[in-house]
Coordinates of C-alpha atoms in Angstrom, one line a residue:
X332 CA 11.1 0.4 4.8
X333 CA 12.8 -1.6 1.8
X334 CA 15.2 -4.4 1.1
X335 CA 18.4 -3.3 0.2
X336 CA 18.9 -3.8 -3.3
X337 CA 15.8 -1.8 -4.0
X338 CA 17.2 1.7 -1.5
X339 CA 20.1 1.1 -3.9
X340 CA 18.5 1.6 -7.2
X341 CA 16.7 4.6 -5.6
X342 CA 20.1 5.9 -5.0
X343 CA 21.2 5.6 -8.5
X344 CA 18.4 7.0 -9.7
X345 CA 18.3 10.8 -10.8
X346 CA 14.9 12.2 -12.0
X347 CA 13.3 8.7 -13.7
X348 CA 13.9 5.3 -15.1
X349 CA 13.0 1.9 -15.3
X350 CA 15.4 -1.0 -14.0
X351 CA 14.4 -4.8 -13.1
X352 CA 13.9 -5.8 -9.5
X353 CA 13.7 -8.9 -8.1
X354 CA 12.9 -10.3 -11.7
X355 CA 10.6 -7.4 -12.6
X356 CA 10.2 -4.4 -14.2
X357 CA 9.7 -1.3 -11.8
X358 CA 9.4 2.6 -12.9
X359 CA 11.6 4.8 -10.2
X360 CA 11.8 8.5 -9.3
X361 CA 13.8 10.2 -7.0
X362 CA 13.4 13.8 -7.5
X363 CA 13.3 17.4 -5.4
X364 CA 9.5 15.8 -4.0
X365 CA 10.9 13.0 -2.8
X366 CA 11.2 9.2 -4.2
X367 CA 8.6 6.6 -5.6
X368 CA 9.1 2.8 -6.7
X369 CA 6.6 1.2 -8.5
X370 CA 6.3 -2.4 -9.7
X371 CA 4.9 -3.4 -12.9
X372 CA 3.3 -6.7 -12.1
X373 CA 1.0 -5.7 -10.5
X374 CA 0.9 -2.1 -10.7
X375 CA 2.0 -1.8 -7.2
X376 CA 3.4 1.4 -5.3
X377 CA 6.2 -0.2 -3.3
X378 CA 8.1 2.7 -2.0
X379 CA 6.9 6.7 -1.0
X380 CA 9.6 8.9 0.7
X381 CA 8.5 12.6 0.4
X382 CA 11.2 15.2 1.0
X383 CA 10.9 16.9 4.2
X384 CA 12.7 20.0 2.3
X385 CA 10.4 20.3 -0.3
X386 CA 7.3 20.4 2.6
X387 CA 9.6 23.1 4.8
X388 CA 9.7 25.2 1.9
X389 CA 5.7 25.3 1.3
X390 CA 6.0 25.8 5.0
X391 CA 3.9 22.3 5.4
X392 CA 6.1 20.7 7.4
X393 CA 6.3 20.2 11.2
X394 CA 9.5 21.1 13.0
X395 CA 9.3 17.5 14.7
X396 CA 9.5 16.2 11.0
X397 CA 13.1 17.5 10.6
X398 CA 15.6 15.4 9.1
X399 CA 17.5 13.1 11.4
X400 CA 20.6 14.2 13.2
X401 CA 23.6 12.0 11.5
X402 CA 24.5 8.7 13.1
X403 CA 21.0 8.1 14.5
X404 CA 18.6 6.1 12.7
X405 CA 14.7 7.2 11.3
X406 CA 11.8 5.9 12.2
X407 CA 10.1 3.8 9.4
X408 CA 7.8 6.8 9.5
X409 CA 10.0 9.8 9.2
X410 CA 11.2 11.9 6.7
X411 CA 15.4 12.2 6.3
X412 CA 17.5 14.7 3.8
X413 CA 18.9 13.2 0.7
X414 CA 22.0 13.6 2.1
X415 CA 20.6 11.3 5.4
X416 CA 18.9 8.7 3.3
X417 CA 22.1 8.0 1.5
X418 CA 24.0 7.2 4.9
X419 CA 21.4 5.1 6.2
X420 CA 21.0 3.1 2.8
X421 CA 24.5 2.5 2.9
X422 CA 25.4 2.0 6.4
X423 CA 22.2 1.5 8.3
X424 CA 19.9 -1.3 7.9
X425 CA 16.8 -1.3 9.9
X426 CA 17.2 -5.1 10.5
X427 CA 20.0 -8.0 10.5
X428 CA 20.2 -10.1 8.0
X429 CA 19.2 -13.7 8.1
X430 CA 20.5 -16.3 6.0
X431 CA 19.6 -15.6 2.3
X432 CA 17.7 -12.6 3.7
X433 CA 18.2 -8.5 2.4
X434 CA 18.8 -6.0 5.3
X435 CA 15.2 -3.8 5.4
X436 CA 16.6 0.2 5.3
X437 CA 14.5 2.2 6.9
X438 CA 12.9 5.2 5.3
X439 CA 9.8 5.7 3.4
X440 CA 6.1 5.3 4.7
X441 CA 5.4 1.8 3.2
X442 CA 7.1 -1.3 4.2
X443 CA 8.1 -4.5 1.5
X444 CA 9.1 -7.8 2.4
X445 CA 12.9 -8.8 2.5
X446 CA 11.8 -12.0 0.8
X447 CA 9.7 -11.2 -2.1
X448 CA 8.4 -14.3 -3.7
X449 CA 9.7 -15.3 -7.4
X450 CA 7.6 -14.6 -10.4
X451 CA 4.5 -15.2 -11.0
X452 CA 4.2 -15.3 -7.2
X453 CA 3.6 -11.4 -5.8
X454 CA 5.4 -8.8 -3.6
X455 CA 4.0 -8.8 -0.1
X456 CA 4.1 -4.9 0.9
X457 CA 3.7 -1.5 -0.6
X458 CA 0.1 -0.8 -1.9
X459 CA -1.3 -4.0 -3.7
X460 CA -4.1 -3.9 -5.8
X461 CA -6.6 -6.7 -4.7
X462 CA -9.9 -6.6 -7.5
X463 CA -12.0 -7.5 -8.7
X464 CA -12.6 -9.3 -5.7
X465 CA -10.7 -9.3 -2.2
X466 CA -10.1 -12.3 0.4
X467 CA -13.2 -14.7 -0.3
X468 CA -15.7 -13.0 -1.3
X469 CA -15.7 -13.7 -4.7
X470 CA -18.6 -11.9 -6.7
X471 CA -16.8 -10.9 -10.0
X472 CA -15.2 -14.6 -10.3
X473 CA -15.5 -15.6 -13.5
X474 CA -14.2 -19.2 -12.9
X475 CA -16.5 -21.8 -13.3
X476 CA -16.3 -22.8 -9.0
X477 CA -14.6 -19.3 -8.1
X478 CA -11.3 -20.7 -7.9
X479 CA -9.8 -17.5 -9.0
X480 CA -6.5 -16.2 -7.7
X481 CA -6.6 -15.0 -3.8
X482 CA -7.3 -11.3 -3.6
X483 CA -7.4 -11.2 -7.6
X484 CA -6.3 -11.3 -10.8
X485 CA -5.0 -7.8 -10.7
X486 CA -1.9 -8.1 -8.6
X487 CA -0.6 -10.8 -10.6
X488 CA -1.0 -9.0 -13.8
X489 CA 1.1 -7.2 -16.4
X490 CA 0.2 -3.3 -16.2
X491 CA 1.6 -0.9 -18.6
X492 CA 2.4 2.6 -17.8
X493 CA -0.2 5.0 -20.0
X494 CA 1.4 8.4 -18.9
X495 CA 3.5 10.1 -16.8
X496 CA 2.6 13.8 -16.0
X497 CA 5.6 15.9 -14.5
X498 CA 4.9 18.9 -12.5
X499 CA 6.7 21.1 -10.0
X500 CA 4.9 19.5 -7.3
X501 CA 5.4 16.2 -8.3
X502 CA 3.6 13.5 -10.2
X503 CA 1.0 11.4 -11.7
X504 CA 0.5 8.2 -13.0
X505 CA -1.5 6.7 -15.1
X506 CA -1.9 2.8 -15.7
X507 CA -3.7 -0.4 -17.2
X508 CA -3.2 -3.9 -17.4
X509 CA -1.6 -5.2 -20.7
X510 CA -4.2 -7.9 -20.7
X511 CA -8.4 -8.0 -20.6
X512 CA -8.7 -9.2 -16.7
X513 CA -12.6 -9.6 -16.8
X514 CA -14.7 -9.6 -19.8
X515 CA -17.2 -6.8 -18.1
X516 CA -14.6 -5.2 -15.9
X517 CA -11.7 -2.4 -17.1
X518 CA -9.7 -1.3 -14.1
X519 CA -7.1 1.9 -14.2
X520 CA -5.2 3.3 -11.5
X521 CA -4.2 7.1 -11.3
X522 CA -1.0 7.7 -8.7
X523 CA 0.0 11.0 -7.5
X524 CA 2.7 11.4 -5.3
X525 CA 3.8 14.4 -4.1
X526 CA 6.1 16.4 -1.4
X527 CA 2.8 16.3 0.9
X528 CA 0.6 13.0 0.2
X529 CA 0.6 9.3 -1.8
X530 CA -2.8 9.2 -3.3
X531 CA -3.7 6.2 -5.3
X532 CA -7.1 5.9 -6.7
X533 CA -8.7 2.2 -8.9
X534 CA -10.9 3.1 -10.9
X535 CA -13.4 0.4 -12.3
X536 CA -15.6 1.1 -15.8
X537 CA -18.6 -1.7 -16.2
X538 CA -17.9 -2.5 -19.9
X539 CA -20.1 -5.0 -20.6
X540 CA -24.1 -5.6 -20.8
X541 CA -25.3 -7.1 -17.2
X542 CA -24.8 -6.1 -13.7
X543 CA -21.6 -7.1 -11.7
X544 CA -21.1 -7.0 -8.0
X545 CA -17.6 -6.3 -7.0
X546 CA -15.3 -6.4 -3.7
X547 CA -11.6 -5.2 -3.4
X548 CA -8.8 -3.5 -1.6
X549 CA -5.7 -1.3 -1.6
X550 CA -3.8 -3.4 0.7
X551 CA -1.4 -1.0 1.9
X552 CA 1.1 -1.9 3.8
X553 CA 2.3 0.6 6.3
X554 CA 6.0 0.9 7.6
X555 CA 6.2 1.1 11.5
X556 CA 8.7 0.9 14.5
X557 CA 7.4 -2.0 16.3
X558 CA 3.6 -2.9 15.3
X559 CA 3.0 -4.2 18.9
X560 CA 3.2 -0.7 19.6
X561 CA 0.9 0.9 17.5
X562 CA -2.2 3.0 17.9
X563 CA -5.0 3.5 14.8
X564 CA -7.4 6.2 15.8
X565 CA -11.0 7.0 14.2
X566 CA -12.3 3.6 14.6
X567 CA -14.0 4.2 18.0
X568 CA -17.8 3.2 18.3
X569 CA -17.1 1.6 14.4
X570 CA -18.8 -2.0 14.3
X571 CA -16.6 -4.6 12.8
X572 CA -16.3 -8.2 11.8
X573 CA -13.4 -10.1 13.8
X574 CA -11.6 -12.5 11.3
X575 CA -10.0 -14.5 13.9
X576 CA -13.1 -15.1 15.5
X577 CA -15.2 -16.6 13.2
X578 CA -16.2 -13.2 12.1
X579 CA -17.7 -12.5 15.2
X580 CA -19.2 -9.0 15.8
X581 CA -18.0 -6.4 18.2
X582 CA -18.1 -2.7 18.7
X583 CA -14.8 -1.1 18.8
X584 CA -14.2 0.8 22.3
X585 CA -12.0 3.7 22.6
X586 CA -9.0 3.8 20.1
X587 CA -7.7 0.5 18.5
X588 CA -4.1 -0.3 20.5
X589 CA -2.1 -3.2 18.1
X590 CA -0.7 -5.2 20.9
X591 CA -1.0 -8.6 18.8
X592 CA -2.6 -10.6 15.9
X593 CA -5.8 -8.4 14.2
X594 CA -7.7 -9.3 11.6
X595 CA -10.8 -6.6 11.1
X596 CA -13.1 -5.6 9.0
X597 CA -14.5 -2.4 10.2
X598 CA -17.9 -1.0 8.8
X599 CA -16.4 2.8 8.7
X600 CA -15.7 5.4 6.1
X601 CA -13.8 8.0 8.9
X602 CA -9.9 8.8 8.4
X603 CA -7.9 7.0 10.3
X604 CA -4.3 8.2 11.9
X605 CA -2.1 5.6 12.5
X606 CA 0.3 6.4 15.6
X607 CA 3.7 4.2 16.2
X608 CA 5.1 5.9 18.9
X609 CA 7.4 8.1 16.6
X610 CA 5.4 9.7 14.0
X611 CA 1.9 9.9 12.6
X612 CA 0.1 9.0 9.4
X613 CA -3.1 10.2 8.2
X614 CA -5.1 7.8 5.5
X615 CA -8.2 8.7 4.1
X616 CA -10.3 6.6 1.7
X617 CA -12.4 7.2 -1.2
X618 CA -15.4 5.0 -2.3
X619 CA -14.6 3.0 0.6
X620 CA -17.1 2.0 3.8
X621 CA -14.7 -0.5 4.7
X622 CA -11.4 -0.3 6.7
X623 CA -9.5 -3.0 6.8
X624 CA -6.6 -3.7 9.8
X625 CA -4.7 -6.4 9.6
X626 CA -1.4 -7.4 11.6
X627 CA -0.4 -11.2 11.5
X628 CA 1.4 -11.1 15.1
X629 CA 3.5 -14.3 15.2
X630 CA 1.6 -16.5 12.7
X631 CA 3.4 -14.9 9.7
X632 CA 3.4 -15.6 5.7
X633 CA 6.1 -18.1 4.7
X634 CA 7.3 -14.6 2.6
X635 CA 7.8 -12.3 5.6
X636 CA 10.9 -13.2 8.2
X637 CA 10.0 -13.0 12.0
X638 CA 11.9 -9.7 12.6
X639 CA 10.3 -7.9 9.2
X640 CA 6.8 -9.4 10.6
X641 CA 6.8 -6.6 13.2
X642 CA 7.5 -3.8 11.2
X643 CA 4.7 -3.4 9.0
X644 CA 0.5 -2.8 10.1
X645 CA -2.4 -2.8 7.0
X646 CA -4.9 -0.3 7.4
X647 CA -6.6 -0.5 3.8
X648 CA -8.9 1.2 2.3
X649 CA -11.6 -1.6 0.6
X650 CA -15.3 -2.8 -0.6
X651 CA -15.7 -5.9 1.4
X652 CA -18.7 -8.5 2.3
X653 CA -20.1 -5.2 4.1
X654 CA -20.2 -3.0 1.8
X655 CA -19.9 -4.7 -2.0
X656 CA -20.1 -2.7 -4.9
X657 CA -22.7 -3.3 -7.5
X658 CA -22.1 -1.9 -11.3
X659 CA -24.2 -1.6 -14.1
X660 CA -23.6 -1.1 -17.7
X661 CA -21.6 2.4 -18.5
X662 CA -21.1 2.9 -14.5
X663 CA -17.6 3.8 -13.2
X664 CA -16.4 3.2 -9.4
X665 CA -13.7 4.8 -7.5
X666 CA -11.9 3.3 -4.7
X667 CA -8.8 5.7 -3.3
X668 CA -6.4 5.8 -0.5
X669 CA -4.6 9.1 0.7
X670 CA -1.5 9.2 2.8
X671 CA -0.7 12.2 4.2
X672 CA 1.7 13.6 7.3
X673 CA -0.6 13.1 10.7

């Protein structure tokens, strides 16, 4: 689920390219395995629509998964035709459009705000990169009182694209920021996106000559019919950490319904399916003993329009106050996130 002006460069793209969005520079691909928009600040998957005919060919695709009849419109979680996503892009928003406000198009399994902040600000959706620290726990801050930027310097970076390996299948990226982001720290991020799964891996290689504790988070946000309706399974029995109580304890009981505000840190490393009532979404995590669920209800970012607020639930995969990373010299750590059909 995109603005508009991005599901129209997606559209005029064949096989690859770069174009500026928004102010930015973003690397497109819509191709036989479907479509993927990536932003450079940041380094930030903003858009994954795998082709439902590429999966019924392997013979990986549900028949419930089949493209949507014309004149009726997908749900944020399904998976249309080429021939489909064009009408919708062109004819069917998802949303109406406020004042100064893009129509979001549905499609795709990540959502993106209709009101992206201006540069430097960041992109609220997609999958942003939040390291070397996330939130406030602040290990690997370098500034003198660990005033560093919320969530990171990462997502507000410059990252250059290394390499782009093409296959039949589909295709991997490879990327690092333009400039030194910690003086111990060297972060890369591997994307593979393919007719079947998003997988996006950071990978962080201790550089320098002393221990470093480190916290962070793929902050993927998830496209959804109505977040209020929502169900996230494999968290039952999972302890967790309750944000908006203080960080209260509790013990999750039976499967996590979303029927407001949540703001969670559970101590879990299960795979999680995410449920909206129309389709299902697996995510698995990798290096990761922390899920993170978050869903702002009504008290919503200045960035993200009332009617887009509802559309969107983050289930992230992250290293977090219960379970920090610590890295010595030469070590390597891998934190991932896999998307796949449910």
């Amino acid at each position: 689920m995109i603005p508009a002006s991005l599901r129209t460069l997606l559209d005029e793209t064949r096989g690859q390219r770069r174009a500026e969005w928004q102010g930015r520079q973003v690397w497109l691909a819509n191709e036989a395995w479907g479509e993927l928009a990536l932003s450079l600040q940041g380094g930030q998957v903003l858009h994954f629509l795998p082709s439902p005919d590429a999966a019924t060919a392997e013979g990986s695709l549900p028949s419930s998964d089949a493209a949507t009849a014309e004149g009726s419109l997908p749900s944020p979680l399904s998976n249309a035709s080429e021939d489909t996503r064009t009408r919708v892009s062109a004819s069917r928003p998802s949303e109406s459009e406020g004042e100064g406000e893009e129509a979001l198009v549905a499609g795709g399994w990540l959502w993106v705000t209709p009101t992206p902040q201006a540069l430097p600000g960041t992109i609220r959706g997609g999958i942003p990169l939040c390291w070397p620290w996330f939130a406030d726990d602040h290990y690997a801050d370098e500034s003198e009182d660990r005033s560093g930027p919320f969530h990171g310097p990462a997502r507000l970076a410059g990252w250059r694209l290394d390499a782009v390996d093409e296959h039949e299948e589909g295709v991997e990226l490879h990327l690092s920021p333009e400039e030194r982001l910690h003086t111990q720290l060297a972060p890369r991020v591997v994307i593979q996106a393919n007719a079947r799964r998003l997988h996006v891996e950071l990978i962080t290689e201790h550089v320098g000559e002393t221990p470093v504790k480190i916290s962070g988070a793929l902050h993927s946000y998830l496209a959804v019919a109505d977040a209020r309706a929502c169900r996230l399974e494999g968290l039952v029995g999972a302890r967790y950490l309750d944000k908006l109580a203080g960080f209260a304890e509790g013990e999750q009981q039976g499967e996590l319904g979303v029927r407001g505000a949540v703001d969670r840190i559970y101590h879990s490393n299960a795979e999680l399916t995410l449920d909206d009532g129309q389709r299902r979404l697996r995510i698995a995590r990798q290096g990761s003993d922390s899920a993170v669920v978050w869903q702002p209800g009504d008290a919503l970012p200045e960035d993200t329009p009332a009617d887009a607020g509802r559309r969107f639930l983050c289930a992230e995969a992250a290293n977090t106050r219960l379970d920090p990373v610590w890295l010595v010299p030469g070590a390597q750590h891998l934190l991932g996130t896999t998307l796949s059909r449910g």
